[in-house]
Tab-separated table of C-alpha atoms and ligand atoms in Angstrom:
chain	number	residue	atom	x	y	z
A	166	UNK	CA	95.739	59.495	105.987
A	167	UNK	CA	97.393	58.378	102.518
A	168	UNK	CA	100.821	57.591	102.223
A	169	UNK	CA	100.829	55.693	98.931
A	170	UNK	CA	104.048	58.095	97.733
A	171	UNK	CA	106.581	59.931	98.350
A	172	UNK	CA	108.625	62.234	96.592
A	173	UNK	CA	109.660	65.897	96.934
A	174	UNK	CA	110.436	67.946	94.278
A	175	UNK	CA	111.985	70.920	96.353
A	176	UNK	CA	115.387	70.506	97.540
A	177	UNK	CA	116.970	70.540	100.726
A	178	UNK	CA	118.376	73.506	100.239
A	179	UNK	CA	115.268	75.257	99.305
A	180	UNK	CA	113.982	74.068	102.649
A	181	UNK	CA	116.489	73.761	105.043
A	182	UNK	CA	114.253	72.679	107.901
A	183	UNK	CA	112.109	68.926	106.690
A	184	UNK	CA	108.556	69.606	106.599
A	185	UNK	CA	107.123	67.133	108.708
A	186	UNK	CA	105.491	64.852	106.176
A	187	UNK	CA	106.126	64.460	102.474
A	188	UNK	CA	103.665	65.879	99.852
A	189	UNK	CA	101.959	63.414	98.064
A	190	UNK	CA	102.267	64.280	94.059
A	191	UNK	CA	99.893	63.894	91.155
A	192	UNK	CA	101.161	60.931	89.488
A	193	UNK	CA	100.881	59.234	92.820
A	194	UNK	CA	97.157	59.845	93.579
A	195	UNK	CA	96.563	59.606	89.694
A	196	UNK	CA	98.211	56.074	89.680
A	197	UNK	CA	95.414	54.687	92.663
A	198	UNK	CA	93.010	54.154	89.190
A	199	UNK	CA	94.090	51.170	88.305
A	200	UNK	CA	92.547	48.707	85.166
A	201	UNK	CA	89.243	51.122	86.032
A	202	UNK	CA	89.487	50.597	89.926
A	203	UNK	CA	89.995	53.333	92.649
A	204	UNK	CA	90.597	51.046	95.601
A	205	UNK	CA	91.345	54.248	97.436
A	206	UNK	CA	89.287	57.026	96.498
A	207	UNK	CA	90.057	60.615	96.343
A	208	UNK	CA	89.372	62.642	99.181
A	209	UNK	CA	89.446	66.586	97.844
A	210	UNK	CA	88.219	69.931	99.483
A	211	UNK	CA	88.488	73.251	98.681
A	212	UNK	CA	90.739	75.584	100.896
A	213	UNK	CA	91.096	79.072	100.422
A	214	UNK	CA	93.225	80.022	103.433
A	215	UNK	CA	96.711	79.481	105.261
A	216	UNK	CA	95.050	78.247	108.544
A	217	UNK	CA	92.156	76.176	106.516
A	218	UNK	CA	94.747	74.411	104.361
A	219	UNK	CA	96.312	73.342	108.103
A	220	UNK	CA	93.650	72.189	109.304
A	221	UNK	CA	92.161	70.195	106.161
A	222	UNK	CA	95.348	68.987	105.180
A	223	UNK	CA	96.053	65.387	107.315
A	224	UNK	CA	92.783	64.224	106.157
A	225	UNK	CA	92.600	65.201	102.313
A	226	UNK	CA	94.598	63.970	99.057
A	227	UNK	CA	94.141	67.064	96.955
A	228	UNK	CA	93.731	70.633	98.123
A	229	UNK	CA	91.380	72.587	95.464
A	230	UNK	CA	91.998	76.181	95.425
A	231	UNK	CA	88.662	76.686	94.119
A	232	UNK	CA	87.616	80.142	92.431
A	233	UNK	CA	84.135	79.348	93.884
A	234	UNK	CA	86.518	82.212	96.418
A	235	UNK	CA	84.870	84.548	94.528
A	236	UNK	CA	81.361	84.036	96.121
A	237	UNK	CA	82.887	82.374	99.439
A	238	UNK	CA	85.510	85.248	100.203
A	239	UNK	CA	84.431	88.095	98.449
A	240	UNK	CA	80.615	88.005	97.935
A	241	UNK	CA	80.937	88.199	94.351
A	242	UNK	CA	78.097	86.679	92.615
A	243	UNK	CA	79.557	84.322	90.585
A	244	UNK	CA	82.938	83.139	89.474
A	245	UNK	CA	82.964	85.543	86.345
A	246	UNK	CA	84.761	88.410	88.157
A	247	UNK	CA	87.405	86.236	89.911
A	248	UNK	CA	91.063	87.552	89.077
A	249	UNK	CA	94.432	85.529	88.496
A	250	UNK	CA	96.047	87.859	90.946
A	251	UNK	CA	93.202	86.438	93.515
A	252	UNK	CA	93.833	83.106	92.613
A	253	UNK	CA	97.851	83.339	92.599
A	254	UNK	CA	97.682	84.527	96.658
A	255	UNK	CA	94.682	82.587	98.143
A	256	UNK	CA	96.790	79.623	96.420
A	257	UNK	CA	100.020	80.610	97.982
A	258	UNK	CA	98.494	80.747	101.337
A	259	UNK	CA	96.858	76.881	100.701
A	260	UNK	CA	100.729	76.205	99.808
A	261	UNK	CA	102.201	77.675	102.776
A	262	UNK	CA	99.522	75.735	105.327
A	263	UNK	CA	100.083	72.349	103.559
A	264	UNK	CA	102.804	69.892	103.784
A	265	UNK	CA	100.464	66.506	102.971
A	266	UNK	CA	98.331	67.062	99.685
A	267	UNK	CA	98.577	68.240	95.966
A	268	UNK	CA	97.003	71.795	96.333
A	269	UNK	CA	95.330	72.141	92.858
A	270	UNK	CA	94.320	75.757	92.131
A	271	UNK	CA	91.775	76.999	89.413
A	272	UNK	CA	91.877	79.337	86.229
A	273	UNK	CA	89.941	81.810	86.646
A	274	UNK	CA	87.542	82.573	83.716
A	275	UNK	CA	89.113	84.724	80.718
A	276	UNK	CA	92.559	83.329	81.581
A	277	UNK	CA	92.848	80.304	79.146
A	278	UNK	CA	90.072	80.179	76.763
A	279	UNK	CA	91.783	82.268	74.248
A	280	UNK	CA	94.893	79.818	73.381
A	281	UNK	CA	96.851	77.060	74.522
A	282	UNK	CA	99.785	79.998	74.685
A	283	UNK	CA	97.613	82.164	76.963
A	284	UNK	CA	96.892	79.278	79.358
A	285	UNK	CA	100.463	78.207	79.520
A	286	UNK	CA	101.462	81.740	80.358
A	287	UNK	CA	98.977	82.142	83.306
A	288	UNK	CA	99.092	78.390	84.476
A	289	UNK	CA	102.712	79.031	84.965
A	290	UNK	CA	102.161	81.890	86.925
A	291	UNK	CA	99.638	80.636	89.258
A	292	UNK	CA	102.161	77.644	89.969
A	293	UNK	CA	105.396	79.620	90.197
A	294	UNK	CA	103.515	82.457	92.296
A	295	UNK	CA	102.139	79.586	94.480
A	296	UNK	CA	104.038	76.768	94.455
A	297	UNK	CA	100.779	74.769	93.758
A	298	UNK	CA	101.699	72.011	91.645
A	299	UNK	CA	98.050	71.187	89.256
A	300	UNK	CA	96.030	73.417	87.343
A	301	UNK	CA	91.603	72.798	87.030
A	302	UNK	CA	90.214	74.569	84.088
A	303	UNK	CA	86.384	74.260	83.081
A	304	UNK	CA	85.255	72.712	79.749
A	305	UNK	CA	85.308	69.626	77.530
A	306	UNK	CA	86.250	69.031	74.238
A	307	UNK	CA	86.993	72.711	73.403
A	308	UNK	CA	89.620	72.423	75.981
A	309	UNK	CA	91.836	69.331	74.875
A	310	UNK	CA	94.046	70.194	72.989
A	311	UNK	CA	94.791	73.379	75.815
A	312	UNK	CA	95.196	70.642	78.345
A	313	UNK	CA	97.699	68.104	75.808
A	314	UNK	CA	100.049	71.561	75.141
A	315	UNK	CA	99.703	72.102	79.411
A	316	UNK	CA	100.291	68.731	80.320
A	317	UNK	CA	103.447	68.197	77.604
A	318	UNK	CA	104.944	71.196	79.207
A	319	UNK	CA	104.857	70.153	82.421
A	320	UNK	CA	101.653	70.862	83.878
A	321	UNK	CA	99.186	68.230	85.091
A	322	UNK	CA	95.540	69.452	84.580
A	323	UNK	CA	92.481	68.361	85.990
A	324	UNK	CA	89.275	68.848	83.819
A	325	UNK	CA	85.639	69.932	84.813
A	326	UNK	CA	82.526	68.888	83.131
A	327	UNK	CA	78.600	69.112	83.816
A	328	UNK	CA	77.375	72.001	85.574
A	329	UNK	CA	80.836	74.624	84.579
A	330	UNK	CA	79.460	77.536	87.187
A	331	UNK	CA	82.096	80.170	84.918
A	332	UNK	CA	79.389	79.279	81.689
A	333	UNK	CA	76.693	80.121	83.638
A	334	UNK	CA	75.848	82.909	80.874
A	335	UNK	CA	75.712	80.253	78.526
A	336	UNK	CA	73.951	77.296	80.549
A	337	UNK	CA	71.266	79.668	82.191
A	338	UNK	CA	71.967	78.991	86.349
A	339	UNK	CA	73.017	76.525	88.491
A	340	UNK	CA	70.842	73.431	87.768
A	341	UNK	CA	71.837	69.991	87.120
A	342	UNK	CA	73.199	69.354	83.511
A	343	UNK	CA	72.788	66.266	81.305
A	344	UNK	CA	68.726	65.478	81.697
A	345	UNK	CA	68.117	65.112	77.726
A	346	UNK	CA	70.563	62.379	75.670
A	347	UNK	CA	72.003	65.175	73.794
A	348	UNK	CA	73.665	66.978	77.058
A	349	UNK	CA	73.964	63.950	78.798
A	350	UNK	CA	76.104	62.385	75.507
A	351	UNK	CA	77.924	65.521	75.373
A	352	UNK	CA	78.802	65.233	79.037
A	353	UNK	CA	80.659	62.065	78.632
A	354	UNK	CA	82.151	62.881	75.207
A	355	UNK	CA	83.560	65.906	76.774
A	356	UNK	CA	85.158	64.023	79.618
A	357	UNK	CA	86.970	61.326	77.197
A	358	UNK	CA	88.166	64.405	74.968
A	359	UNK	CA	89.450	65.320	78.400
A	360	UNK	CA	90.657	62.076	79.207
A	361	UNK	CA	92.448	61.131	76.158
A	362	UNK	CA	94.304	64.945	76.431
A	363	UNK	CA	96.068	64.061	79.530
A	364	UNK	CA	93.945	65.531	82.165
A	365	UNK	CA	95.295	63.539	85.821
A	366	UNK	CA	90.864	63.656	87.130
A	367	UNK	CA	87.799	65.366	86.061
A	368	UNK	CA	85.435	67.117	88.583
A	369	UNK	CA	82.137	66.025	87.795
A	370	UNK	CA	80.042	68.378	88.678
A	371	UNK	CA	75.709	68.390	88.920
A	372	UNK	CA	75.247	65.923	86.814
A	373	UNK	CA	72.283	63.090	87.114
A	374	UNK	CA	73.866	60.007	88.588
A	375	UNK	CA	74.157	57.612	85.308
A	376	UNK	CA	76.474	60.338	83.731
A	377	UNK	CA	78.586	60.630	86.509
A	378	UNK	CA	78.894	56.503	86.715
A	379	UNK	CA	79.150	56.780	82.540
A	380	UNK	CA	82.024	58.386	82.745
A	381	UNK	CA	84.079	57.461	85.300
A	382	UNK	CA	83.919	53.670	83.368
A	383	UNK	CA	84.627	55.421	80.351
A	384	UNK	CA	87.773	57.351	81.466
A	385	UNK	CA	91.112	56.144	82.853
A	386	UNK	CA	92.246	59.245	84.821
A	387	UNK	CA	90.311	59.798	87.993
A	388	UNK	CA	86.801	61.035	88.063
A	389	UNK	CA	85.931	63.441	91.233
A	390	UNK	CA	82.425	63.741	91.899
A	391	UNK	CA	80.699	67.089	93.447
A	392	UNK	CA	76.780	66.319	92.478
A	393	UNK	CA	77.903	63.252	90.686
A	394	UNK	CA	77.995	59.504	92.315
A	395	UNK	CA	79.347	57.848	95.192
A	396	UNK	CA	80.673	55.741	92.211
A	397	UNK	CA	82.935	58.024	91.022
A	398	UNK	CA	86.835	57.686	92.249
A	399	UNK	CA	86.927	61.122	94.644
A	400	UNK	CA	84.481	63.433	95.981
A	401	UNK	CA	85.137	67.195	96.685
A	402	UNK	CA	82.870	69.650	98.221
A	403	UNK	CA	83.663	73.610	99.094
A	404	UNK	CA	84.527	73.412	103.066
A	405	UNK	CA	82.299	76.241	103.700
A	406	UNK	CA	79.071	74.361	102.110
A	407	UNK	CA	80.177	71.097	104.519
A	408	UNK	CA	80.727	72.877	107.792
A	409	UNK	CA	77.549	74.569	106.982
A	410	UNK	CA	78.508	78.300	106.842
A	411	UNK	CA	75.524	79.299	104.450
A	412	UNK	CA	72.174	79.272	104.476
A	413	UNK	CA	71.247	78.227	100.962
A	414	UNK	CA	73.512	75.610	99.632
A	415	UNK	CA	72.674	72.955	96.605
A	416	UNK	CA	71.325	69.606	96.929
A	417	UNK	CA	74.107	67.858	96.702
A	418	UNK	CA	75.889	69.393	99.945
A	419	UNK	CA	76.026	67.346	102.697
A	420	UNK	CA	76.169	69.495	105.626
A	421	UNK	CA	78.647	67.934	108.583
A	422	UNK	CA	78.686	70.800	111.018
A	423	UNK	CA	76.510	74.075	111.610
A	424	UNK	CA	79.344	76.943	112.060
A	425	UNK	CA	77.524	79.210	110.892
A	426	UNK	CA	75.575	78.508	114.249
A	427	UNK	CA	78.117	78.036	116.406
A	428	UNK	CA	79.855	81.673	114.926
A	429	UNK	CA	76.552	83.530	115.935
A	430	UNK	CA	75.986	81.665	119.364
A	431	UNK	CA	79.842	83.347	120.297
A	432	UNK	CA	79.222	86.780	118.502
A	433	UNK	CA	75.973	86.893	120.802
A	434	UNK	CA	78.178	86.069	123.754
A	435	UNK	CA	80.882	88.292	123.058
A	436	UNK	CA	78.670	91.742	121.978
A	437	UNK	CA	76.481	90.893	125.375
A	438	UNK	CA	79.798	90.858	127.361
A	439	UNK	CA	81.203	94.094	126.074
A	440	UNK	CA	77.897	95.675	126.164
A	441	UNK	CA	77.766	94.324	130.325
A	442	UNK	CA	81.625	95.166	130.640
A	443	UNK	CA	82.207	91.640	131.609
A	444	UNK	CA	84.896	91.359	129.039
A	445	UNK	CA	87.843	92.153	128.869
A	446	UNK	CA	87.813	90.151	132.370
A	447	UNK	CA	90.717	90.454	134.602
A	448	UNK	CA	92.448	87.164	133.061
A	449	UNK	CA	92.711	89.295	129.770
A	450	UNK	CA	93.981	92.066	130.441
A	451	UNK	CA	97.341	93.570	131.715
A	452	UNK	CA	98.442	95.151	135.301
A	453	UNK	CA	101.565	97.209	136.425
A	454	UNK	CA	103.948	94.642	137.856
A	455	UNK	CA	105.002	94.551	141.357
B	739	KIV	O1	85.574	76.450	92.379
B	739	KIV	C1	85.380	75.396	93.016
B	739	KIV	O2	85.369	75.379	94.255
B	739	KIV	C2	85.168	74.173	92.262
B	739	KIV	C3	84.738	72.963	93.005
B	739	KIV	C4	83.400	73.137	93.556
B	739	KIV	C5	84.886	71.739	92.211
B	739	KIV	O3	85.332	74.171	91.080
């Protein structure tokens, strides 16, 4: 566990009783890029929940509340749909089950491509609803001069280039971006733009390897990889896809547990138990006293 920084931006008398670690910030994990070098690099998940935030939080830099909740919580099927009002509480949850990391929470689509003015307005209120303390928004060059008027006003950003899943009207499905010069060019030109704006990291996402290594030489804010290289200076994947809750994930999820398994193998137990009345068994439930 990281403990490169400390410094709390709440005060005492906000929170009476001391959390029991401080919060790591974004300059702090920002600043472990030094002269191109992440000595240290960024570990990131996604968390969508209270108790998952606990649980992920000793062991991670940077919390993403991801809107990849659409199709992970809801069953949507895509990001498209995703609301800020569903964003604004799955973050405040992440919040509320942290104390270690910078929890990081998305835009959903629709709520900053119009102006710099509409993404202020409904950055602010994802971090004053949640108490998250970055903003990620998809998009390259079209986005820098939204993330400059963010970051000037008190917002750290983080950027995301390659495969964008809320363009996936535009960019046809899921597959890896960058295979001809053009998009692979693009890529990294859309990452400096990024770069150059402010933005603290990047996620790179689905990109074929020499991008991802491309750009995280050509940038000085962080680089976080998700399909990218184990070059760049983070990695993050969605929890779900690591612990192996689905079925069909993409190639570049590494799957570290099967819960999705280990779920059914206790749902099995449990619906043969009520079905043999063998649960509730007398350890679980109550009798008249005396
Ligand atoms: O929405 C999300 O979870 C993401 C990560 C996969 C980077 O954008």
């Amino acid at each position: 566990m990281s403990t490169t920084f400390q410094l709390d931006t709440s005060t005492s008398r906000a929170n009476p009783t001391p959390a029991p670690m401080k919060r790591l910030t974004v300059p702090a994990i920002r600043q472990r890029k030094k002269d191109g070098v992440t000595a240290e690099p960024v570990v990131m998940l996604t968390a969508y929940t209270a108790r998952q935030a606990q649980l992920l939080d000793a062991h991670c830099d940077l919390l993403l509340v991801g809107d990849s909740l659409g199709q992970v919580i809801y069953g949507l099927p895509s990001t498209i749909p995703v609301t800020l009002e569903m964003m604004a509480n799955h973050a405040a949850a992440v919040v509320r089950g942290s104390y270690h990391t910078v929890v990081a929470v998305d835009m959903p689509f629709g709520s900053y491509e119009k102006s710099p003015e509409q993404a202020f307005e409904n950055a602010s209120y994802l971090l004053k609803q949640s108490g998250a303390a970055a903003v990620k928004l998809e998009g390259g060059a079209a986005m820098a001069e939204t993330v400059a008027f963010l970051n000037a006003r008190g917002i750290p950003v983080m950027g995301h280039v390659g495969l964008t899943p809320q363009a996936v009207n535009i960019l046809g499905g899921y597959m890896a971006r960058g295979r001809s010069d053009a998009e692979a060019q693009k890529i990294v030109s859309d990452a400096v733009a990024l770069d150059e704006a402010g933005a603290f990291a990047i996620v790179v996402e689905g990109v074929v390897e020499p991008i991802a290594i491309e750009i995280t030489k050509a940038v000085s804010c962080l680089t976080i990889g998700i399909g990218g290289s184990a070059q760049c200076d983070g990695q993050v994947l969605v929890t779900e896809d690591m612990l192996g809750m689905f079925e069909r994930v993409p190639r570049f999820v590494k799957r570290y547990e099967n819960i999705a398994e280990t779920i059914e193998r206790a749902v099995v137990r449990y619906a043969q138990e009520v079905k043999d009345r063998t649960f509730p068994a007398p350890e679980q439930t109550y009798q008249p006293k005396g």
